[in-house]
Amino acid sequence: MSLPPTGHVEGAAAPAVPGYAIGVEPRCYALVPCAGSGQRAGPGGPKQYRHVAGQPVVAHTLAALAAVPRLAATLVVLSPDDGQFEQALPGLDGNRLWTARCGGATRAASVCAGLDELIARGAQPHDWVLVHDAARCLITPALIDRLIDACWKDEIGGLLALPLADTLKDATPDGRVAATLDRSGKWAAQTPQMFRLGLLRPALAHAGEGVTDEASAIESLGHAPLLVRGALDNFKLTWPEDFALAERLLQVPGR
Ligand code: CTP
Ligand code: MG
């Protein structure tokens, strides 16, 4: 993550997507950034380890990923000083679940370090990586499969997202409405976000540490990721009140 952001030149043609060997079946990996400190969620420690519906948040997330057979393995990126993961999730299958204490100061740095770890473990440029927030614990196997089905043959890859339903306001610093923005054509980005390793790694190096999702990095190279309809349930636990909502939703039978 040392390269400065240079930005894509408006009007310039998008650079070619790297070509991949024909006939080589790509593998799919999941990469779960789990190294944040959860500042907005208030007291209670890093939000990925807080309990909802009887389990740590990240345990629900990993259970959904583990139920998708097409994922060859899931790599969880932990903070270098994480002392909670193994205690919070004892007895996990190490065959398809890997951990690396290589988290960075920002989400983008954590994802970049995780991609390097996947490369060290043998992942190839043509392999797909599904990056999914540990804190988005209401993800379901069906939604993950929907994203893989939609992106598998795509040249760029894509992300789960939802068209904006609410009217969008620009705010002043003192909490008043500065303007009403046109919501048509606006989508809220979710995760997983699915891109080829050989495109995502250089895109993140190009975009710098400021990006908050993988699609922005891909866009910075001039590519247009595919928008795949996600679900309202697949929200990211961010604010203190989100935990009670997640608890209620996780307890719905048959979800
Ligand atoms: N994340 C990470 N490394 C960081 C920051 C975030 O791996 N340096 C992870 C979080 O653990 C989370 C996901 O990225 O699963 C989404 O980030 P966010 O919701 O912003 O989590 P936090 O950064 O922990 O929360 P906050 O921004 O409120 O401090
Ligand atoms: Mg954050």
PDB file of C-alpha atoms and ligand atoms in Angstrom:
ATOM      1  CA  MET A   1       0.000   0.000   0.000  1.00  0.00           C
ATOM      2  CA  SER A   2       2.851   2.419  -0.556  1.00  0.00           C
ATOM      3  CA  LEU A   3       1.842   3.773  -3.964  1.00  0.00           C
ATOM      4  CA  PRO A   4       0.124   7.176  -3.897  1.00  0.00           C
ATOM      5  CA  PRO A   5      -3.350   7.454  -5.444  1.00  0.00           C
ATOM      6  CA  THR A   6      -3.052   8.817  -8.955  1.00  0.00           C
ATOM      7  CA  GLY A   7      -6.698   8.628 -10.070  1.00  0.00           C
ATOM      8  CA  HIS A   8      -8.086   7.613 -13.424  1.00  0.00           C
ATOM      9  CA  VAL A   9      -7.984  10.238 -16.136  1.00  0.00           C
ATOM     10  CA  GLU A  10     -11.541  11.286 -17.074  1.00  0.00           C
ATOM     11  CA  GLY A  11     -12.429  10.298 -20.598  1.00  0.00           C
ATOM     12  CA  ALA A  12      -9.493   7.931 -20.968  1.00  0.00           C
ATOM     13  CA  ALA A  13     -10.333   4.406 -22.081  1.00  0.00           C
ATOM     14  CA  ALA A  14     -10.360   1.846 -19.254  1.00  0.00           C
ATOM     15  CA  PRO A  15      -7.130  -0.128 -19.256  1.00  0.00           C
ATOM     16  CA  ALA A  16      -7.399  -3.695 -20.448  1.00  0.00           C
ATOM     17  CA  VAL A  17      -8.296  -6.318 -17.888  1.00  0.00           C
ATOM     18  CA  PRO A  18      -5.422  -8.801 -17.504  1.00  0.00           C
ATOM     19  CA  GLY A  19      -5.911 -11.880 -19.685  1.00  0.00           C
ATOM     20  CA  TYR A  20      -6.049 -15.253 -17.977  1.00  0.00           C
ATOM     21  CA  ALA A  21      -5.031 -18.692 -19.174  1.00  0.00           C
ATOM     22  CA  ILE A  22      -7.857 -20.345 -21.091  1.00  0.00           C
ATOM     23  CA  GLY A  23      -9.037 -23.638 -19.659  1.00  0.00           C
ATOM     24  CA  VAL A  24      -7.714 -22.976 -16.155  1.00  0.00           C
ATOM     25  CA  GLU A  25     -10.620 -23.198 -13.721  1.00  0.00           C
ATOM     26  CA  PRO A  26     -10.326 -20.351 -11.204  1.00  0.00           C
ATOM     27  CA  ARG A  27     -10.793 -20.999  -7.502  1.00  0.00           C
ATOM     28  CA  CYS A  28     -12.881 -18.786  -5.235  1.00  0.00           C
ATOM     29  CA  TYR A  29     -11.531 -17.530  -1.908  1.00  0.00           C
ATOM     30  CA  ALA A  30     -13.227 -15.452   0.762  1.00  0.00           C
ATOM     31  CA  LEU A  31     -11.226 -12.781   2.588  1.00  0.00           C
ATOM     32  CA  VAL A  32     -12.727 -11.398   5.792  1.00  0.00           C
ATOM     33  CA  PRO A  33     -11.253  -8.164   7.191  1.00  0.00           C
ATOM     34  CA  CYS A  34     -11.650  -8.603  10.964  1.00  0.00           C
ATOM     35  CA  ALA A  35      -9.031  -6.212  12.316  1.00  0.00           C
ATOM     36  CA  GLY A  36     -11.081  -3.100  13.095  1.00  0.00           C
ATOM     37  CA  SER A  37     -11.698  -1.599  16.525  1.00  0.00           C
ATOM     38  CA  GLY A  38     -15.374  -0.699  16.075  1.00  0.00           C
ATOM     39  CA  GLN A  39     -15.175   2.938  17.240  1.00  0.00           C
ATOM     40  CA  ARG A  40     -18.693   3.845  16.096  1.00  0.00           C
ATOM     41  CA  ALA A  41     -20.278   0.888  17.895  1.00  0.00           C
ATOM     42  CA  GLY A  42     -19.473   2.336  21.324  1.00  0.00           C
ATOM     43  CA  PRO A  43     -18.018   0.499  24.317  1.00  0.00           C
ATOM     44  CA  GLY A  44     -17.803  -3.291  24.446  1.00  0.00           C
ATOM     45  CA  GLY A  45     -14.583  -4.011  22.566  1.00  0.00           C
ATOM     46  CA  PRO A  46     -14.141  -4.722  18.848  1.00  0.00           C
ATOM     47  CA  LYS A  47     -17.642  -5.290  17.464  1.00  0.00           C
ATOM     48  CA  GLN A  48     -16.715  -8.488  15.614  1.00  0.00           C
ATOM     49  CA  TYR A  49     -16.391 -10.253  18.992  1.00  0.00           C
ATOM     50  CA  ARG A  50     -19.537  -8.901  20.648  1.00  0.00           C
ATOM     51  CA  HIS A  51     -22.224 -11.553  21.075  1.00  0.00           C
ATOM     52  CA  VAL A  52     -25.474 -11.534  19.114  1.00  0.00           C
ATOM     53  CA  ALA A  53     -27.947 -14.430  19.197  1.00  0.00           C
ATOM     54  CA  GLY A  54     -25.584 -16.479  21.382  1.00  0.00           C
ATOM     55  CA  GLN A  55     -22.412 -16.181  19.309  1.00  0.00           C
ATOM     56  CA  PRO A  56     -19.733 -13.627  18.429  1.00  0.00           C
ATOM     57  CA  VAL A  57     -20.654 -11.525  15.383  1.00  0.00           C
ATOM     58  CA  VAL A  58     -17.817 -13.019  13.293  1.00  0.00           C
ATOM     59  CA  ALA A  59     -18.952 -16.588  14.084  1.00  0.00           C
ATOM     60  CA  HIS A  60     -22.246 -15.932  12.260  1.00  0.00           C
ATOM     61  CA  THR A  61     -20.321 -14.423   9.337  1.00  0.00           C
ATOM     62  CA  LEU A  62     -17.954 -17.395   9.059  1.00  0.00           C
ATOM     63  CA  ALA A  63     -20.795 -19.928   9.362  1.00  0.00           C
ATOM     64  CA  ALA A  64     -22.470 -18.443   6.270  1.00  0.00           C
ATOM     65  CA  LEU A  65     -19.217 -18.532   4.288  1.00  0.00           C
ATOM     66  CA  ALA A  66     -18.480 -22.104   5.427  1.00  0.00           C
ATOM     67  CA  ALA A  67     -21.841 -23.187   3.987  1.00  0.00           C
ATOM     68  CA  VAL A  68     -20.809 -22.226   0.439  1.00  0.00           C
ATOM     69  CA  PRO A  69     -19.023 -25.250  -1.084  1.00  0.00           C
ATOM     70  CA  ARG A  70     -17.622 -23.217  -4.007  1.00  0.00           C
ATOM     71  CA  LEU A  71     -15.348 -21.281  -1.608  1.00  0.00           C
ATOM     72  CA  ALA A  72     -12.004 -23.117  -1.521  1.00  0.00           C
ATOM     73  CA  ALA A  73     -10.996 -21.370   1.716  1.00  0.00           C
ATOM     74  CA  THR A  74     -11.735 -18.318   3.846  1.00  0.00           C
ATOM     75  CA  LEU A  75      -8.898 -16.157   5.149  1.00  0.00           C
ATOM     76  CA  VAL A  76      -9.690 -14.074   8.238  1.00  0.00           C
ATOM     77  CA  VAL A  77      -7.450 -11.019   8.636  1.00  0.00           C
ATOM     78  CA  LEU A  78      -6.859 -10.268  12.312  1.00  0.00           C
ATOM     79  CA  SER A  79      -5.103  -7.409  14.027  1.00  0.00           C
ATOM     80  CA  PRO A  80      -1.464  -8.265  14.939  1.00  0.00           C
ATOM     81  CA  ASP A  81      -2.384  -7.924  18.633  1.00  0.00           C
ATOM     82  CA  ASP A  82      -5.691  -9.846  18.421  1.00  0.00           C
ATOM     83  CA  GLY A  83      -6.011 -12.043  21.492  1.00  0.00           C
ATOM     84  CA  GLN A  84      -9.653 -13.009  21.068  1.00  0.00           C
ATOM     85  CA  PHE A  85     -10.246 -14.905  17.832  1.00  0.00           C
ATOM     86  CA  GLU A  86      -9.215 -18.424  18.856  1.00  0.00           C
ATOM     87  CA  GLN A  87     -10.963 -18.105  22.237  1.00  0.00           C
ATOM     88  CA  ALA A  88     -14.122 -16.702  20.683  1.00  0.00           C
ATOM     89  CA  LEU A  89     -14.287 -19.361  17.953  1.00  0.00           C
ATOM     90  CA  PRO A  90     -12.838 -22.623  19.303  1.00  0.00           C
ATOM     91  CA  GLY A  91     -12.767 -25.778  17.202  1.00  0.00           C
ATOM     92  CA  LEU A  92     -12.914 -24.234  13.730  1.00  0.00           C
ATOM     93  CA  ASP A  93     -11.941 -26.407  10.745  1.00  0.00           C
ATOM     94  CA  GLY A  94      -8.452 -25.251   9.726  1.00  0.00           C
ATOM     95  CA  ASN A  95      -8.716 -26.877   6.283  1.00  0.00           C
ATOM     96  CA  ARG A  96     -10.963 -24.261   4.765  1.00  0.00           C
ATOM     97  CA  LEU A  97     -10.487 -21.544   7.395  1.00  0.00           C
ATOM     98  CA  TRP A  98      -7.193 -19.687   7.594  1.00  0.00           C
ATOM     99  CA  THR A  99      -6.172 -16.790   9.830  1.00  0.00           C
ATOM    100  CA  ALA A 100      -3.399 -14.227   9.473  1.00  0.00           C
ATOM    101  CA  ARG A 101      -2.471 -11.538  12.004  1.00  0.00           C
ATOM    102  CA  CYS A 102      -1.610  -9.024   9.296  1.00  0.00           C
ATOM    103  CA  GLY A 103      -4.342  -6.387   9.747  1.00  0.00           C
ATOM    104  CA  GLY A 104      -3.403  -2.763   9.081  1.00  0.00           C
ATOM    105  CA  ALA A 105      -4.453   0.719  10.168  1.00  0.00           C
ATOM    106  CA  THR A 106      -7.289   0.919   7.635  1.00  0.00           C
ATOM    107  CA  ARG A 107      -9.691  -1.604   6.110  1.00  0.00           C
ATOM    108  CA  ALA A 108      -7.936  -1.234   2.748  1.00  0.00           C
ATOM    109  CA  ALA A 109      -4.551  -1.998   4.355  1.00  0.00           C
ATOM    110  CA  SER A 110      -6.020  -5.081   6.041  1.00  0.00           C
ATOM    111  CA  VAL A 111      -7.478  -6.316   2.746  1.00  0.00           C
ATOM    112  CA  CYS A 112      -4.189  -5.695   0.908  1.00  0.00           C
ATOM    113  CA  ALA A 113      -2.208  -7.628   3.513  1.00  0.00           C
ATOM    114  CA  GLY A 114      -4.777 -10.441   3.295  1.00  0.00           C
ATOM    115  CA  LEU A 115      -4.401 -10.618  -0.492  1.00  0.00           C
ATOM    116  CA  ASP A 116      -0.626 -10.948  -0.056  1.00  0.00           C
ATOM    117  CA  GLU A 117      -1.245 -13.782   2.405  1.00  0.00           C
ATOM    118  CA  LEU A 118      -3.515 -15.541  -0.137  1.00  0.00           C
ATOM    119  CA  ILE A 119      -0.744 -15.207  -2.737  1.00  0.00           C
ATOM    120  CA  ALA A 120       1.759 -16.676  -0.247  1.00  0.00           C
ATOM    121  CA  ARG A 121      -0.633 -19.601   0.216  1.00  0.00           C
ATOM    122  CA  GLY A 122      -0.770 -20.305  -3.504  1.00  0.00           C
ATOM    123  CA  ALA A 123      -3.681 -18.225  -4.839  1.00  0.00           C
ATOM    124  CA  GLN A 124      -3.228 -17.276  -8.501  1.00  0.00           C
ATOM    125  CA  PRO A 125      -3.996 -14.044 -10.408  1.00  0.00           C
ATOM    126  CA  HIS A 126      -7.009 -15.631 -12.144  1.00  0.00           C
ATOM    127  CA  ASP A 127      -8.573 -16.770  -8.842  1.00  0.00           C
ATOM    128  CA  TRP A 128     -11.607 -14.893  -7.531  1.00  0.00           C
ATOM    129  CA  VAL A 129     -11.569 -13.262  -4.089  1.00  0.00           C
ATOM    130  CA  LEU A 130     -14.807 -12.402  -2.262  1.00  0.00           C
ATOM    131  CA  VAL A 131     -14.005  -9.717   0.313  1.00  0.00           C
ATOM    132  CA  HIS A 132     -16.610  -9.678   3.072  1.00  0.00           C
ATOM    133  CA  ASP A 133     -16.786  -7.546   6.253  1.00  0.00           C
ATOM    134  CA  ALA A 134     -16.620  -9.543   9.488  1.00  0.00           C
ATOM    135  CA  ALA A 135     -19.187  -7.080  10.813  1.00  0.00           C
ATOM    136  CA  ARG A 136     -21.792  -7.989   8.157  1.00  0.00           C
ATOM    137  CA  CYS A 137     -22.993 -11.050  10.039  1.00  0.00           C
ATOM    138  CA  LEU A 138     -26.422 -11.379   8.397  1.00  0.00           C
ATOM    139  CA  ILE A 139     -24.988 -12.505   5.088  1.00  0.00           C
ATOM    140  CA  THR A 140     -26.535 -15.773   3.850  1.00  0.00           C
ATOM    141  CA  PRO A 141     -25.154 -18.578   1.655  1.00  0.00           C
ATOM    142  CA  ALA A 142     -27.905 -17.785  -0.886  1.00  0.00           C
ATOM    143  CA  LEU A 143     -26.716 -14.179  -1.263  1.00  0.00           C
ATOM    144  CA  ILE A 144     -23.086 -15.286  -1.616  1.00  0.00           C
ATOM    145  CA  ASP A 145     -24.135 -17.776  -4.303  1.00  0.00           C
ATOM    146  CA  ARG A 146     -26.106 -15.029  -6.089  1.00  0.00           C
ATOM    147  CA  LEU A 147     -22.962 -12.888  -6.290  1.00  0.00           C
ATOM    148  CA  ILE A 148     -20.770 -15.770  -7.502  1.00  0.00           C
ATOM    149  CA  ASP A 149     -23.339 -16.771 -10.146  1.00  0.00           C
ATOM    150  CA  ALA A 150     -23.596 -13.186 -11.413  1.00  0.00           C
ATOM    151  CA  CYS A 151     -19.828 -12.509 -11.525  1.00  0.00           C
ATOM    152  CA  TRP A 152     -18.340 -15.864 -12.519  1.00  0.00           C
ATOM    153  CA  LYS A 153     -18.331 -15.102 -16.252  1.00  0.00           C
ATOM    154  CA  ASP A 154     -17.916 -11.343 -15.881  1.00  0.00           C
ATOM    155  CA  GLU A 155     -14.786  -9.638 -17.126  1.00  0.00           C
ATOM    156  CA  ILE A 156     -14.491  -7.305 -14.109  1.00  0.00           C
ATOM    157  CA  GLY A 157     -16.450  -8.787 -11.178  1.00  0.00           C
ATOM    158  CA  GLY A 158     -18.918  -7.016  -8.911  1.00  0.00           C
ATOM    159  CA  LEU A 159     -20.525  -6.434  -5.558  1.00  0.00           C
ATOM    160  CA  LEU A 160     -23.751  -6.852  -3.648  1.00  0.00           C
ATOM    161  CA  ALA A 161     -25.525  -3.507  -3.403  1.00  0.00           C
ATOM    162  CA  LEU A 162     -29.014  -2.054  -2.955  1.00  0.00           C
ATOM    163  CA  PRO A 163     -30.751   0.742  -4.868  1.00  0.00           C
ATOM    164  CA  LEU A 164     -31.312   3.654  -2.448  1.00  0.00           C
ATOM    165  CA  ALA A 165     -34.873   3.717  -1.155  1.00  0.00           C
ATOM    166  CA  ASP A 166     -34.734   6.838   1.022  1.00  0.00           C
ATOM    167  CA  THR A 167     -34.463  10.440  -0.116  1.00  0.00           C
ATOM    168  CA  LEU A 168     -30.841  11.528   0.153  1.00  0.00           C
ATOM    169  CA  LYS A 169     -29.804  14.696   2.057  1.00  0.00           C
ATOM    170  CA  ASP A 170     -26.522  16.541   2.098  1.00  0.00           C
ATOM    171  CA  ALA A 171     -25.848  17.811   5.650  1.00  0.00           C
ATOM    172  CA  THR A 172     -24.256  20.943   7.063  1.00  0.00           C
ATOM    173  CA  PRO A 173     -21.639  20.456   9.851  1.00  0.00           C
ATOM    174  CA  ASP A 174     -24.277  21.486  12.444  1.00  0.00           C
ATOM    175  CA  GLY A 175     -26.748  18.804  11.383  1.00  0.00           C
ATOM    176  CA  ARG A 176     -29.108  20.689   9.079  1.00  0.00           C
ATOM    177  CA  VAL A 177     -30.083  19.924   5.517  1.00  0.00           C
ATOM    178  CA  ALA A 178     -27.827  21.648   3.023  1.00  0.00           C
ATOM    179  CA  ALA A 179     -29.442  20.121  -0.053  1.00  0.00           C
ATOM    180  CA  THR A 180     -31.553  17.256  -1.309  1.00  0.00           C
ATOM    181  CA  LEU A 181     -29.670  15.033  -3.696  1.00  0.00           C
ATOM    182  CA  ASP A 182     -31.116  13.073  -6.582  1.00  0.00           C
ATOM    183  CA  ARG A 183     -31.329   9.468  -5.430  1.00  0.00           C
ATOM    184  CA  SER A 184     -32.157   7.997  -8.823  1.00  0.00           C
ATOM    185  CA  GLY A 185     -29.467   5.653 -10.018  1.00  0.00           C
ATOM    186  CA  LYS A 186     -27.803   5.595  -6.562  1.00  0.00           C
ATOM    187  CA  TRP A 187     -26.923   2.298  -4.896  1.00  0.00           C
ATOM    188  CA  ALA A 188     -25.572   1.532  -1.415  1.00  0.00           C
ATOM    189  CA  ALA A 189     -22.573  -0.805  -1.581  1.00  0.00           C
ATOM    190  CA  GLN A 190     -22.525  -3.952   0.555  1.00  0.00           C
ATOM    191  CA  THR A 191     -20.174  -6.933   0.695  1.00  0.00           C
ATOM    192  CA  PRO A 192     -19.126  -9.488  -0.463  1.00  0.00           C
ATOM    193  CA  GLN A 193     -17.306  -7.808  -3.342  1.00  0.00           C
ATOM    194  CA  MET A 194     -15.878 -10.264  -5.853  1.00  0.00           C
ATOM    195  CA  PHE A 195     -12.873  -9.573  -8.081  1.00  0.00           C
ATOM    196  CA  ARG A 196      -9.968 -11.487  -9.577  1.00  0.00           C
ATOM    197  CA  LEU A 197      -6.868 -11.409  -7.389  1.00  0.00           C
ATOM    198  CA  GLY A 198      -4.743 -10.229 -10.325  1.00  0.00           C
ATOM    199  CA  LEU A 199      -6.980  -7.177 -10.810  1.00  0.00           C
ATOM    200  CA  LEU A 200      -7.806  -6.386  -7.177  1.00  0.00           C
ATOM    201  CA  ARG A 201      -4.257  -6.356  -5.764  1.00  0.00           C
ATOM    202  CA  PRO A 202      -2.901  -3.707  -8.188  1.00  0.00           C
ATOM    203  CA  ALA A 203      -6.177  -1.766  -7.972  1.00  0.00           C
ATOM    204  CA  LEU A 204      -5.825  -1.403  -4.190  1.00  0.00           C
ATOM    205  CA  ALA A 205      -2.172  -0.390  -4.529  1.00  0.00           C
ATOM    206  CA  HIS A 206      -3.265   2.229  -7.060  1.00  0.00           C
ATOM    207  CA  ALA A 207      -6.201   3.578  -5.069  1.00  0.00           C
ATOM    208  CA  GLY A 208      -4.395   3.999  -1.740  1.00  0.00           C
ATOM    209  CA  GLU A 209      -5.579   3.428   1.813  1.00  0.00           C
ATOM    210  CA  GLY A 210      -8.491   5.862   1.700  1.00  0.00           C
ATOM    211  CA  VAL A 211     -10.920   3.604  -0.164  1.00  0.00           C
ATOM    212  CA  THR A 212     -13.602   1.970   1.954  1.00  0.00           C
ATOM    213  CA  ASP A 213     -14.454  -0.811  -0.468  1.00  0.00           C
ATOM    214  CA  GLU A 214     -12.837  -2.894  -3.195  1.00  0.00           C
ATOM    215  CA  ALA A 215     -15.135  -1.624  -5.959  1.00  0.00           C
ATOM    216  CA  SER A 216     -13.772   1.942  -5.507  1.00  0.00           C
ATOM    217  CA  ALA A 217     -10.270   0.628  -6.080  1.00  0.00           C
ATOM    218  CA  ILE A 218     -11.369  -1.177  -9.256  1.00  0.00           C
ATOM    219  CA  GLU A 219     -13.171   2.011 -10.377  1.00  0.00           C
ATOM    220  CA  SER A 220      -9.963   4.012  -9.841  1.00  0.00           C
ATOM    221  CA  LEU A 221      -8.467   1.973 -12.688  1.00  0.00           C
ATOM    222  CA  GLY A 222     -11.384   2.951 -14.916  1.00  0.00           C
ATOM    223  CA  HIS A 223     -13.381  -0.295 -14.692  1.00  0.00           C
ATOM    224  CA  ALA A 224     -17.102  -0.602 -13.946  1.00  0.00           C
ATOM    225  CA  PRO A 225     -17.953  -3.335 -11.398  1.00  0.00           C
ATOM    226  CA  LEU A 226     -21.259  -5.171 -11.749  1.00  0.00           C
ATOM    227  CA  LEU A 227     -24.019  -4.206  -9.276  1.00  0.00           C
ATOM    228  CA  VAL A 228     -25.745  -7.341  -7.966  1.00  0.00           C
ATOM    229  CA  ARG A 229     -28.840  -6.897  -5.841  1.00  0.00           C
ATOM    230  CA  GLY A 230     -28.115  -7.564  -2.158  1.00  0.00           C
ATOM    231  CA  ALA A 231     -30.600  -7.488   0.721  1.00  0.00           C
ATOM    232  CA  LEU A 232     -31.627  -4.998   3.415  1.00  0.00           C
ATOM    233  CA  ASP A 233     -30.784  -7.636   6.052  1.00  0.00           C
ATOM    234  CA  ASN A 234     -27.161  -7.659   4.925  1.00  0.00           C
ATOM    235  CA  PHE A 235     -26.347  -4.446   6.775  1.00  0.00           C
ATOM    236  CA  LYS A 236     -23.037  -3.765   8.484  1.00  0.00           C
ATOM    237  CA  LEU A 237     -23.198  -3.603  12.284  1.00  0.00           C
ATOM    238  CA  THR A 238     -21.909  -0.070  12.823  1.00  0.00           C
ATOM    239  CA  TRP A 239     -23.887   1.778  15.545  1.00  0.00           C
ATOM    240  CA  PRO A 240     -24.772   0.635  19.095  1.00  0.00           C
ATOM    241  CA  GLU A 241     -28.429   0.018  18.206  1.00  0.00           C
ATOM    242  CA  ASP A 242     -27.509  -2.285  15.294  1.00  0.00           C
ATOM    243  CA  PHE A 243     -26.746  -5.170  17.652  1.00  0.00           C
ATOM    244  CA  ALA A 244     -30.316  -5.480  18.917  1.00  0.00           C
ATOM    245  CA  LEU A 245     -31.648  -5.453  15.347  1.00  0.00           C
ATOM    246  CA  ALA A 246     -29.161  -8.150  14.293  1.00  0.00           C
ATOM    247  CA  GLU A 247     -30.184 -10.225  17.318  1.00  0.00           C
ATOM    248  CA  ARG A 248     -33.864 -10.055  16.312  1.00  0.00           C
ATOM    249  CA  LEU A 249     -33.168 -10.924  12.687  1.00  0.00           C
ATOM    250  CA  LEU A 250     -30.816 -13.822  13.505  1.00  0.00           C
ATOM    251  CA  GLN A 251     -33.507 -15.363  15.677  1.00  0.00           C
ATOM    252  CA  VAL A 252     -36.101 -15.511  12.900  1.00  0.00           C
ATOM    253  CA  PRO A 253     -36.670 -19.263  12.312  1.00  0.00           C
ATOM    254  CA  GLY A 254     -35.583 -20.562   8.909  1.00  0.00           C
ATOM    255  CA  ARG A 255     -33.734 -17.441   7.813  1.00  0.00           C
TER     256      ARG A 255
HETATM  257  N1  CTP B   1     -11.450  -3.605   9.362  1.00  0.00           N
HETATM  258  C1  CTP B   1     -10.176  -4.179   9.297  1.00  0.00           C
HETATM  259  N2  CTP B   1      -9.066  -3.403   9.510  1.00  0.00           N
HETATM  260  C2  CTP B   1      -9.191  -2.092   9.814  1.00  0.00           C
HETATM  261  C3  CTP B   1     -10.478  -1.495   9.866  1.00  0.00           C
HETATM  262  C4  CTP B   1     -11.592  -2.276   9.624  1.00  0.00           C
HETATM  263  O1  CTP B   1     -10.055  -5.385   9.057  1.00  0.00           O
HETATM  264  N3  CTP B   1      -8.094  -1.372  10.060  1.00  0.00           N
HETATM  265  C5  CTP B   1     -12.642  -4.462   9.184  1.00  0.00           C
HETATM  266  C6  CTP B   1     -13.592  -4.426  10.373  1.00  0.00           C
HETATM  267  O2  CTP B   1     -13.169  -5.376  11.370  1.00  0.00           O
HETATM  268  C7  CTP B   1     -14.933  -4.734   9.754  1.00  0.00           C
HETATM  269  C8  CTP B   1     -14.786  -4.255   8.312  1.00  0.00           C
HETATM  270  O3  CTP B   1     -13.403  -3.994   8.100  1.00  0.00           O
HETATM  271  O4  CTP B   1     -15.227  -6.110   9.750  1.00  0.00           O
HETATM  272  C9  CTP B   1     -15.646  -3.043   8.024  1.00  0.00           C
HETATM  273  O5  CTP B   1     -15.105  -1.908   8.674  1.00  0.00           O
HETATM  274  P1  CTP B   1     -15.889  -0.980   9.717  1.00  0.00           P
HETATM  275  O6  CTP B   1     -17.340  -1.291   9.743  1.00  0.00           O
HETATM  276  O7  CTP B   1     -15.465   0.417   9.466  1.00  0.00           O
HETATM  277  O8  CTP B   1     -15.308  -1.528  11.126  1.00  0.00           O
HETATM  278  P2  CTP B   1     -14.406  -0.759  12.172  1.00  0.00           P
HETATM  279  O9  CTP B   1     -13.338  -0.008  11.460  1.00  0.00           O
HETATM  280  O10 CTP B   1     -14.002  -1.769  13.181  1.00  0.00           O
HETATM  281  O11 CTP B   1     -15.459   0.235  12.837  1.00  0.00           O
HETATM  282  P3  CTP B   1     -15.314   1.846  13.019  1.00  0.00           P
HETATM  283  O12 CTP B   1     -15.058   2.398  11.632  1.00  0.00           O
HETATM  284  O13 CTP B   1     -16.622   2.256  13.595  1.00  0.00           O
HETATM  285  O14 CTP B   1     -14.145   2.066  13.947  1.00  0.00           O
HETATM  286 MG    MG B   2     -13.835   1.575  10.075  1.00  0.00          MG
END
